[in-house]
Amino acid sequence: QVASTSTPTLSTASPPKTTQVPGCTVTHWSLPARSSRSRLLLALPATTAPAILGPGARMPDSPLANPSRLLTNRSVKGGSPLSGLEKGETRFLGIRDKGTRFVYVLDRSASMFQHHALEVAKAELLTSLQHLDETQHFQVIFYNEATPRLLTLGDRDNAMHRATDINKTLARQHIAGVTPDGGTRHFPALMKALSLGPEVIYFLTDADVNSQITPADLDRLSSRNRGRCRIHAIKFGLGAELAPNHYVKRLATRNGGRYRYRDIKSFSSR
């Protein structure tokens, strides 16, 4: 037996029977002989399927659906955050550089949850990657206290990736899923980045009180680098900068890079 809320067309059907259930009336129809079933037409309900979001797309209310929402008003004032860059250049959190091999090393420890710090970093990262072209290569390391893991695109994980449109789309999907968690160990992530032979490293951390790069580690990093790579360093903090000679700044100074401090309380409200 078939229960239907609409009246089917039957050529040889028995009289219908009705049953009352809470909220509606159910009409029961007896099917005709098998030879007549091919003539049975059932009215199908109209349905409207939800819009399909393509690979890597973000829901409209996600911060990454509109990365500019995550930036300070000063960052987006006057047009694109990357306006005015020359070919081969990109910018990350206010530091501009030119090269063919870029590695981004971003702290994703639990403390980066404060004031949406990691979401802001991810939005800036997506913008920076978007300005690279297929003649350039990139890699991204999101790290905490665990063994640092590289961005995997397809079956290539321990390598630099060409900045093709498809690789940047795949990177966007991966970056969207990164969340803050765990503690912080800077040194292994930076050594891993240097092993890739980049020209430019962008290093971002909130440098929480339970982590540091020791003077000995700074020496080892400089020795490993030997001036081949510029290491730019950005420190997220709360309020005014109170330690002008912080180890994050010394890392940049000793490796030919620039340093920026960003008060995460100044990020636009979400």
PDB file of C-alpha atoms in Angstrom:
ATOM      1  CA  GLN A   1       0.000   0.000   0.000  1.00  0.00           C
ATOM      2  CA  VAL A   2       1.101   3.600  -0.705  1.00  0.00           C
ATOM      3  CA  ALA A   3       0.193   6.599   1.428  1.00  0.00           C
ATOM      4  CA  SER A   4      -0.101   9.903  -0.431  1.00  0.00           C
ATOM      5  CA  THR A   5      -1.328  13.397   0.338  1.00  0.00           C
ATOM      6  CA  SER A   6      -2.216  14.017  -3.323  1.00  0.00           C
ATOM      7  CA  THR A   7      -4.695  12.137  -5.494  1.00  0.00           C
ATOM      8  CA  PRO A   8      -3.022   9.730  -7.951  1.00  0.00           C
ATOM      9  CA  THR A   9      -4.513   8.789 -11.298  1.00  0.00           C
ATOM     10  CA  LEU A  10      -5.618   5.140 -11.226  1.00  0.00           C
ATOM     11  CA  SER A  11      -7.422   3.192 -13.920  1.00  0.00           C
ATOM     12  CA  THR A  12      -8.353   0.137 -11.835  1.00  0.00           C
ATOM     13  CA  ALA A  13      -8.045   0.980  -8.165  1.00  0.00           C
ATOM     14  CA  SER A  14     -10.212   0.010  -5.213  1.00  0.00           C
ATOM     15  CA  PRO A  15     -12.092   2.795  -3.396  1.00  0.00           C
ATOM     16  CA  PRO A  16      -9.759   4.732  -1.103  1.00  0.00           C
ATOM     17  CA  LYS A  17      -9.795   4.484   2.674  1.00  0.00           C
ATOM     18  CA  THR A  18      -8.954   7.346   4.975  1.00  0.00           C
ATOM     19  CA  THR A  19      -7.353   7.377   8.409  1.00  0.00           C
ATOM     20  CA  GLN A  20      -7.227  10.298  10.783  1.00  0.00           C
ATOM     21  CA  VAL A  21      -3.854  10.948  12.465  1.00  0.00           C
ATOM     22  CA  PRO A  22      -2.933  14.000  14.522  1.00  0.00           C
ATOM     23  CA  GLY A  23      -2.596  16.983  12.235  1.00  0.00           C
ATOM     24  CA  CYS A  24      -3.628  15.404   8.922  1.00  0.00           C
ATOM     25  CA  THR A  25      -5.751  12.860   7.053  1.00  0.00           C
ATOM     26  CA  VAL A  26      -3.983   9.914   5.351  1.00  0.00           C
ATOM     27  CA  THR A  27      -5.612   8.406   2.260  1.00  0.00           C
ATOM     28  CA  HIS A  28      -4.797   4.747   1.513  1.00  0.00           C
ATOM     29  CA  TRP A  29      -4.956   3.504  -2.083  1.00  0.00           C
ATOM     30  CA  SER A  30      -4.865  -0.141  -3.156  1.00  0.00           C
ATOM     31  CA  LEU A  31      -2.545  -0.753  -6.099  1.00  0.00           C
ATOM     32  CA  PRO A  32      -4.041  -2.301  -9.232  1.00  0.00           C
ATOM     33  CA  ALA A  33      -2.812  -5.540 -10.785  1.00  0.00           C
ATOM     34  CA  ARG A  34       0.872  -5.569 -11.832  1.00  0.00           C
ATOM     35  CA  SER A  35      -0.017  -5.145 -15.517  1.00  0.00           C
ATOM     36  CA  SER A  36      -1.743  -1.869 -14.691  1.00  0.00           C
ATOM     37  CA  ARG A  37       0.972  -0.386 -12.465  1.00  0.00           C
ATOM     38  CA  SER A  38       2.788   1.187 -15.385  1.00  0.00           C
ATOM     39  CA  ARG A  39      -0.168   3.542 -15.688  1.00  0.00           C
ATOM     40  CA  LEU A  40       0.144   4.703 -12.077  1.00  0.00           C
ATOM     41  CA  LEU A  41       1.182   8.366 -11.930  1.00  0.00           C
ATOM     42  CA  LEU A  42       2.102   9.871  -8.582  1.00  0.00           C
ATOM     43  CA  ALA A  43       2.258  13.617  -8.066  1.00  0.00           C
ATOM     44  CA  LEU A  44       5.753  14.348  -6.732  1.00  0.00           C
ATOM     45  CA  PRO A  45       6.195  17.254  -4.337  1.00  0.00           C
ATOM     46  CA  ALA A  46       8.161  20.224  -5.584  1.00  0.00           C
ATOM     47  CA  THR A  47      11.500  20.656  -3.816  1.00  0.00           C
ATOM     48  CA  THR A  48      14.032  23.419  -3.769  1.00  0.00           C
ATOM     49  CA  ALA A  49      17.613  22.235  -3.277  1.00  0.00           C
ATOM     50  CA  PRO A  50      19.945  24.418  -1.209  1.00  0.00           C
ATOM     51  CA  ALA A  51      22.657  26.339  -2.997  1.00  0.00           C
ATOM     52  CA  ILE A  52      25.833  24.306  -3.380  1.00  0.00           C
ATOM     53  CA  LEU A  53      29.058  25.819  -2.181  1.00  0.00           C
ATOM     54  CA  GLY A  54      32.090  24.857  -4.227  1.00  0.00           C
ATOM     55  CA  PRO A  55      35.319  23.362  -2.836  1.00  0.00           C
ATOM     56  CA  GLY A  56      36.876  25.566  -0.233  1.00  0.00           C
ATOM     57  CA  ALA A  57      33.990  28.030  -0.176  1.00  0.00           C
ATOM     58  CA  ARG A  58      33.049  29.572   3.144  1.00  0.00           C
ATOM     59  CA  MET A  59      29.571  30.088   4.501  1.00  0.00           C
ATOM     60  CA  PRO A  60      28.476  33.726   4.084  1.00  0.00           C
ATOM     61  CA  ASP A  61      28.697  34.410   7.816  1.00  0.00           C
ATOM     62  CA  SER A  62      32.228  33.028   8.136  1.00  0.00           C
ATOM     63  CA  PRO A  63      34.968  35.634   8.672  1.00  0.00           C
ATOM     64  CA  LEU A  64      36.978  34.094   5.830  1.00  0.00           C
ATOM     65  CA  ALA A  65      34.112  34.704   3.398  1.00  0.00           C
ATOM     66  CA  ASN A  66      35.193  38.350   3.497  1.00  0.00           C
ATOM     67  CA  PRO A  67      38.789  38.554   4.774  1.00  0.00           C
ATOM     68  CA  SER A  68      38.736  42.360   4.777  1.00  0.00           C
ATOM     69  CA  ARG A  69      36.290  42.199   7.720  1.00  0.00           C
ATOM     70  CA  LEU A  70      39.140  40.846   9.826  1.00  0.00           C
ATOM     71  CA  LEU A  71      41.544  43.687   9.140  1.00  0.00           C
ATOM     72  CA  THR A  72      41.805  46.995  10.901  1.00  0.00           C
ATOM     73  CA  ASN A  73      40.196  49.964   9.206  1.00  0.00           C
ATOM     74  CA  ARG A  74      43.661  51.355   8.539  1.00  0.00           C
ATOM     75  CA  SER A  75      44.630  48.146   6.731  1.00  0.00           C
ATOM     76  CA  VAL A  76      41.797  48.349   4.227  1.00  0.00           C
ATOM     77  CA  LYS A  77      41.561  52.124   3.878  1.00  0.00           C
ATOM     78  CA  GLY A  78      42.395  53.357   0.403  1.00  0.00           C
ATOM     79  CA  GLY A  79      41.558  50.190  -1.539  1.00  0.00           C
ATOM     80  CA  SER A  80      43.123  46.746  -1.740  1.00  0.00           C
ATOM     81  CA  PRO A  81      45.496  45.825   1.120  1.00  0.00           C
ATOM     82  CA  LEU A  82      48.056  44.924  -1.583  1.00  0.00           C
ATOM     83  CA  SER A  83      47.597  47.921  -3.853  1.00  0.00           C
ATOM     84  CA  GLY A  84      50.806  49.472  -5.149  1.00  0.00           C
ATOM     85  CA  LEU A  85      52.903  46.309  -5.115  1.00  0.00           C
ATOM     86  CA  GLU A  86      55.279  45.589  -7.975  1.00  0.00           C
ATOM     87  CA  LYS A  87      55.569  42.294  -9.832  1.00  0.00           C
ATOM     88  CA  GLY A  88      57.177  39.661  -7.634  1.00  0.00           C
ATOM     89  CA  GLU A  89      56.236  41.464  -4.425  1.00  0.00           C
ATOM     90  CA  THR A  90      53.782  40.608  -1.716  1.00  0.00           C
ATOM     91  CA  ARG A  91      52.981  41.919   1.747  1.00  0.00           C
ATOM     92  CA  PHE A  92      52.073  40.260   5.019  1.00  0.00           C
ATOM     93  CA  LEU A  93      50.855  42.228   8.034  1.00  0.00           C
ATOM     94  CA  GLY A  94      52.459  45.411   6.778  1.00  0.00           C
ATOM     95  CA  ILE A  95      55.846  43.997   5.728  1.00  0.00           C
ATOM     96  CA  ARG A  96      56.529  44.110   2.003  1.00  0.00           C
ATOM     97  CA  ASP A  97      59.136  41.998   0.215  1.00  0.00           C
ATOM     98  CA  LYS A  98      60.065  40.559  -3.167  1.00  0.00           C
ATOM     99  CA  GLY A  99      61.216  37.058  -4.033  1.00  0.00           C
ATOM    100  CA  THR A 100      60.444  33.746  -5.656  1.00  0.00           C
ATOM    101  CA  ARG A 101      60.284  31.461  -2.586  1.00  0.00           C
ATOM    102  CA  PHE A 102      58.150  32.433   0.427  1.00  0.00           C
ATOM    103  CA  VAL A 103      57.498  30.476   3.624  1.00  0.00           C
ATOM    104  CA  TYR A 104      54.875  31.622   6.136  1.00  0.00           C
ATOM    105  CA  VAL A 105      55.356  30.365   9.716  1.00  0.00           C
ATOM    106  CA  LEU A 106      52.255  31.102  11.810  1.00  0.00           C
ATOM    107  CA  ASP A 107      51.667  30.374  15.484  1.00  0.00           C
ATOM    108  CA  ARG A 108      48.391  28.484  15.975  1.00  0.00           C
ATOM    109  CA  SER A 109      48.663  27.851  19.717  1.00  0.00           C
ATOM    110  CA  ALA A 110      45.608  28.163  21.948  1.00  0.00           C
ATOM    111  CA  SER A 111      46.454  31.725  22.953  1.00  0.00           C
ATOM    112  CA  MET A 112      45.957  32.835  19.336  1.00  0.00           C
ATOM    113  CA  PHE A 113      42.232  32.500  19.968  1.00  0.00           C
ATOM    114  CA  GLN A 114      42.190  35.844  21.780  1.00  0.00           C
ATOM    115  CA  HIS A 115      40.611  38.714  19.877  1.00  0.00           C
ATOM    116  CA  HIS A 116      40.366  36.464  16.783  1.00  0.00           C
ATOM    117  CA  ALA A 117      44.150  36.752  16.345  1.00  0.00           C
ATOM    118  CA  LEU A 118      44.488  33.575  14.277  1.00  0.00           C
ATOM    119  CA  GLU A 119      41.541  34.478  12.043  1.00  0.00           C
ATOM    120  CA  VAL A 120      43.115  37.856  11.332  1.00  0.00           C
ATOM    121  CA  ALA A 121      46.423  36.155  10.523  1.00  0.00           C
ATOM    122  CA  LYS A 122      44.689  33.708   8.187  1.00  0.00           C
ATOM    123  CA  ALA A 123      42.906  36.502   6.353  1.00  0.00           C
ATOM    124  CA  GLU A 124      46.181  38.386   5.854  1.00  0.00           C
ATOM    125  CA  LEU A 125      47.837  35.155   4.719  1.00  0.00           C
ATOM    126  CA  LEU A 126      45.167  34.519   2.074  1.00  0.00           C
ATOM    127  CA  THR A 127      45.584  38.052   0.772  1.00  0.00           C
ATOM    128  CA  SER A 128      49.359  37.704   0.630  1.00  0.00           C
ATOM    129  CA  LEU A 129      49.201  34.359  -1.188  1.00  0.00           C
ATOM    130  CA  GLN A 130      46.714  35.732  -3.691  1.00  0.00           C
ATOM    131  CA  HIS A 131      49.276  38.243  -4.935  1.00  0.00           C
ATOM    132  CA  LEU A 132      51.837  35.538  -5.782  1.00  0.00           C
ATOM    133  CA  ASP A 133      51.944  34.221  -9.349  1.00  0.00           C
ATOM    134  CA  GLU A 134      52.924  30.892 -10.880  1.00  0.00           C
ATOM    135  CA  THR A 135      56.581  31.919 -11.205  1.00  0.00           C
ATOM    136  CA  GLN A 136      56.784  31.970  -7.397  1.00  0.00           C
ATOM    137  CA  HIS A 137      56.664  29.219  -4.775  1.00  0.00           C
ATOM    138  CA  PHE A 138      55.246  29.120  -1.259  1.00  0.00           C
ATOM    139  CA  GLN A 139      54.801  26.951   1.803  1.00  0.00           C
ATOM    140  CA  VAL A 140      52.822  27.486   5.017  1.00  0.00           C
ATOM    141  CA  ILE A 141      53.620  26.097   8.460  1.00  0.00           C
ATOM    142  CA  PHE A 142      50.994  26.443  11.193  1.00  0.00           C
ATOM    143  CA  TYR A 143      52.711  25.355  14.385  1.00  0.00           C
ATOM    144  CA  ASN A 144      52.158  24.782  18.089  1.00  0.00           C
ATOM    145  CA  GLU A 145      54.080  22.546  20.508  1.00  0.00           C
ATOM    146  CA  ALA A 146      53.757  19.470  18.278  1.00  0.00           C
ATOM    147  CA  THR A 147      56.028  18.533  15.378  1.00  0.00           C
ATOM    148  CA  PRO A 148      55.541  21.233  12.721  1.00  0.00           C
ATOM    149  CA  ARG A 149      53.623  20.051   9.665  1.00  0.00           C
ATOM    150  CA  LEU A 150      53.789  21.566   6.220  1.00  0.00           C
ATOM    151  CA  LEU A 151      50.872  22.494   4.019  1.00  0.00           C
ATOM    152  CA  THR A 152      49.977  19.428   1.923  1.00  0.00           C
ATOM    153  CA  LEU A 153      48.580  19.999  -1.557  1.00  0.00           C
ATOM    154  CA  GLY A 154      47.667  16.757  -3.294  1.00  0.00           C
ATOM    155  CA  ASP A 155      50.476  14.273  -2.647  1.00  0.00           C
ATOM    156  CA  ARG A 156      53.141  16.936  -2.123  1.00  0.00           C
ATOM    157  CA  ASP A 157      53.742  17.698   1.527  1.00  0.00           C
ATOM    158  CA  ASN A 158      57.456  18.278   2.134  1.00  0.00           C
ATOM    159  CA  ALA A 159      57.963  20.698  -0.723  1.00  0.00           C
ATOM    160  CA  MET A 160      57.415  24.235  -1.854  1.00  0.00           C
ATOM    161  CA  HIS A 161      54.315  24.714  -3.994  1.00  0.00           C
ATOM    162  CA  ARG A 162      54.029  26.750  -7.168  1.00  0.00           C
ATOM    163  CA  ALA A 163      51.622  29.651  -6.713  1.00  0.00           C
ATOM    164  CA  THR A 164      49.216  28.483  -9.410  1.00  0.00           C
ATOM    165  CA  ASP A 165      45.528  29.286  -9.147  1.00  0.00           C
ATOM    166  CA  ILE A 166      44.661  25.680  -8.291  1.00  0.00           C
ATOM    167  CA  ASN A 167      47.342  25.459  -5.588  1.00  0.00           C
ATOM    168  CA  LYS A 168      46.168  28.723  -4.044  1.00  0.00           C
ATOM    169  CA  THR A 169      42.596  27.398  -4.047  1.00  0.00           C
ATOM    170  CA  LEU A 170      43.727  24.167  -2.347  1.00  0.00           C
ATOM    171  CA  ALA A 171      45.731  26.192   0.152  1.00  0.00           C
ATOM    172  CA  ARG A 172      42.655  28.291   0.942  1.00  0.00           C
ATOM    173  CA  GLN A 173      40.706  25.127   1.801  1.00  0.00           C
ATOM    174  CA  HIS A 174      43.413  23.934   4.162  1.00  0.00           C
ATOM    175  CA  ILE A 175      43.942  27.315   5.813  1.00  0.00           C
ATOM    176  CA  ALA A 176      40.208  27.712   6.461  1.00  0.00           C
ATOM    177  CA  GLY A 177      40.227  24.614   8.667  1.00  0.00           C
ATOM    178  CA  VAL A 178      43.145  25.586  10.937  1.00  0.00           C
ATOM    179  CA  THR A 179      42.141  26.312  14.537  1.00  0.00           C
ATOM    180  CA  PRO A 180      44.104  27.438  17.622  1.00  0.00           C
ATOM    181  CA  ASP A 181      45.211  24.665  19.958  1.00  0.00           C
ATOM    182  CA  GLY A 182      48.014  23.621  22.278  1.00  0.00           C
ATOM    183  CA  GLY A 183      51.228  25.265  23.438  1.00  0.00           C
ATOM    184  CA  THR A 184      54.092  26.852  21.506  1.00  0.00           C
ATOM    185  CA  ARG A 185      57.525  25.740  20.293  1.00  0.00           C
ATOM    186  CA  HIS A 186      59.016  28.238  17.843  1.00  0.00           C
ATOM    187  CA  PHE A 187      62.431  26.756  17.134  1.00  0.00           C
ATOM    188  CA  PRO A 188      61.459  23.493  15.331  1.00  0.00           C
ATOM    189  CA  ALA A 189      59.039  25.356  13.039  1.00  0.00           C
ATOM    190  CA  LEU A 190      61.652  27.953  12.079  1.00  0.00           C
ATOM    191  CA  MET A 191      64.311  25.302  11.430  1.00  0.00           C
ATOM    192  CA  LYS A 192      61.842  23.421   9.245  1.00  0.00           C
ATOM    193  CA  ALA A 193      61.134  26.603   7.290  1.00  0.00           C
ATOM    194  CA  LEU A 194      64.845  27.254   6.705  1.00  0.00           C
ATOM    195  CA  SER A 195      65.319  23.686   5.425  1.00  0.00           C
ATOM    196  CA  LEU A 196      63.069  24.541   2.453  1.00  0.00           C
ATOM    197  CA  GLY A 197      65.553  27.069   1.082  1.00  0.00           C
ATOM    198  CA  PRO A 198      63.293  30.141   1.016  1.00  0.00           C
ATOM    199  CA  GLU A 199      64.307  33.671   0.150  1.00  0.00           C
ATOM    200  CA  VAL A 200      61.728  35.152   2.541  1.00  0.00           C
ATOM    201  CA  ILE A 201      60.185  33.868   5.772  1.00  0.00           C
ATOM    202  CA  TYR A 202      57.242  35.615   7.411  1.00  0.00           C
ATOM    203  CA  PHE A 203      57.133  34.585  11.079  1.00  0.00           C
ATOM    204  CA  LEU A 204      54.105  35.428  13.244  1.00  0.00           C
ATOM    205  CA  THR A 205      53.568  34.674  16.917  1.00  0.00           C
ATOM    206  CA  ASP A 206      51.872  36.120  19.971  1.00  0.00           C
ATOM    207  CA  ALA A 207      54.970  35.062  21.949  1.00  0.00           C
ATOM    208  CA  ASP A 208      53.007  33.992  25.018  1.00  0.00           C
ATOM    209  CA  VAL A 209      54.766  33.960  28.377  1.00  0.00           C
ATOM    210  CA  ASN A 210      55.288  30.191  28.309  1.00  0.00           C
ATOM    211  CA  SER A 211      57.393  30.212  25.153  1.00  0.00           C
ATOM    212  CA  GLN A 212      60.591  31.822  23.957  1.00  0.00           C
ATOM    213  CA  ILE A 213      63.478  31.516  21.559  1.00  0.00           C
ATOM    214  CA  THR A 214      66.578  31.226  23.717  1.00  0.00           C
ATOM    215  CA  PRO A 215      69.811  33.050  22.849  1.00  0.00           C
ATOM    216  CA  ALA A 216      71.332  29.674  21.955  1.00  0.00           C
ATOM    217  CA  ASP A 217      68.441  28.950  19.579  1.00  0.00           C
ATOM    218  CA  LEU A 218      68.835  32.382  17.988  1.00  0.00           C
ATOM    219  CA  ASP A 219      72.499  31.550  17.359  1.00  0.00           C
ATOM    220  CA  ARG A 220      71.594  28.193  15.809  1.00  0.00           C
ATOM    221  CA  LEU A 221      68.993  29.771  13.542  1.00  0.00           C
ATOM    222  CA  SER A 222      71.388  32.462  12.349  1.00  0.00           C
ATOM    223  CA  SER A 223      74.077  29.847  11.746  1.00  0.00           C
ATOM    224  CA  ARG A 224      71.657  27.684   9.778  1.00  0.00           C
ATOM    225  CA  ASN A 225      70.469  30.634   7.710  1.00  0.00           C
ATOM    226  CA  ARG A 226      73.869  32.231   6.982  1.00  0.00           C
ATOM    227  CA  GLY A 227      72.195  35.316   5.608  1.00  0.00           C
ATOM    228  CA  ARG A 228      70.533  33.502   2.716  1.00  0.00           C
ATOM    229  CA  CYS A 229      66.956  34.221   3.827  1.00  0.00           C
ATOM    230  CA  ARG A 230      65.279  37.349   5.171  1.00  0.00           C
ATOM    231  CA  ILE A 231      63.216  36.515   8.239  1.00  0.00           C
ATOM    232  CA  HIS A 232      60.501  39.079   8.892  1.00  0.00           C
ATOM    233  CA  ALA A 233      58.881  38.815  12.321  1.00  0.00           C
ATOM    234  CA  ILE A 234      55.495  40.012  13.544  1.00  0.00           C
ATOM    235  CA  LYS A 235      54.496  39.902  17.194  1.00  0.00           C
ATOM    236  CA  PHE A 236      50.875  40.040  18.323  1.00  0.00           C
ATOM    237  CA  GLY A 237      50.358  41.482  21.789  1.00  0.00           C
ATOM    238  CA  LEU A 238      47.832  43.091  24.117  1.00  0.00           C
ATOM    239  CA  GLY A 239      48.154  46.838  24.504  1.00  0.00           C
ATOM    240  CA  ALA A 240      51.315  48.869  24.068  1.00  0.00           C
ATOM    241  CA  GLU A 241      54.600  47.070  23.399  1.00  0.00           C
ATOM    242  CA  LEU A 242      56.527  46.833  26.669  1.00  0.00           C
ATOM    243  CA  ALA A 243      59.621  44.880  25.584  1.00  0.00           C
ATOM    244  CA  PRO A 244      61.289  46.777  22.708  1.00  0.00           C
ATOM    245  CA  ASN A 245      64.170  44.282  22.490  1.00  0.00           C
ATOM    246  CA  HIS A 246      62.025  41.163  22.486  1.00  0.00           C
ATOM    247  CA  TYR A 247      63.479  37.916  21.100  1.00  0.00           C
ATOM    248  CA  VAL A 248      61.007  38.084  18.163  1.00  0.00           C
ATOM    249  CA  LYS A 249      62.524  41.421  17.158  1.00  0.00           C
ATOM    250  CA  ARG A 250      66.087  40.102  17.627  1.00  0.00           C
ATOM    251  CA  LEU A 251      65.267  37.184  15.314  1.00  0.00           C
ATOM    252  CA  ALA A 252      64.361  39.595  12.511  1.00  0.00           C
ATOM    253  CA  THR A 253      67.285  41.948  13.140  1.00  0.00           C
ATOM    254  CA  ARG A 254      69.838  39.133  13.064  1.00  0.00           C
ATOM    255  CA  ASN A 255      68.455  37.670   9.833  1.00  0.00           C
ATOM    256  CA  GLY A 256      68.089  40.721   7.616  1.00  0.00           C
ATOM    257  CA  GLY A 257      64.362  41.103   8.205  1.00  0.00           C
ATOM    258  CA  ARG A 258      61.941  43.678   9.542  1.00  0.00           C
ATOM    259  CA  TYR A 259      59.860  43.626  12.688  1.00  0.00           C
ATOM    260  CA  ARG A 260      56.300  44.739  13.406  1.00  0.00           C
ATOM    261  CA  TYR A 261      54.226  44.770  16.568  1.00  0.00           C
ATOM    262  CA  ARG A 262      50.432  44.593  16.399  1.00  0.00           C
ATOM    263  CA  ASP A 263      48.083  45.221  19.302  1.00  0.00           C
ATOM    264  CA  ILE A 264      45.380  42.615  18.800  1.00  0.00           C
ATOM    265  CA  LYS A 265      42.878  44.733  20.735  1.00  0.00           C
ATOM    266  CA  SER A 266      43.002  47.185  17.831  1.00  0.00           C
ATOM    267  CA  PHE A 267      41.592  44.651  15.388  1.00  0.00           C
ATOM    268  CA  SER A 268      38.144  45.637  14.179  1.00  0.00           C
ATOM    269  CA  SER A 269      35.227  44.160  16.117  1.00  0.00           C
ATOM    270  CA  ARG A 270      33.763  40.929  14.770  1.00  0.00           C
TER     271      ARG A 270
END
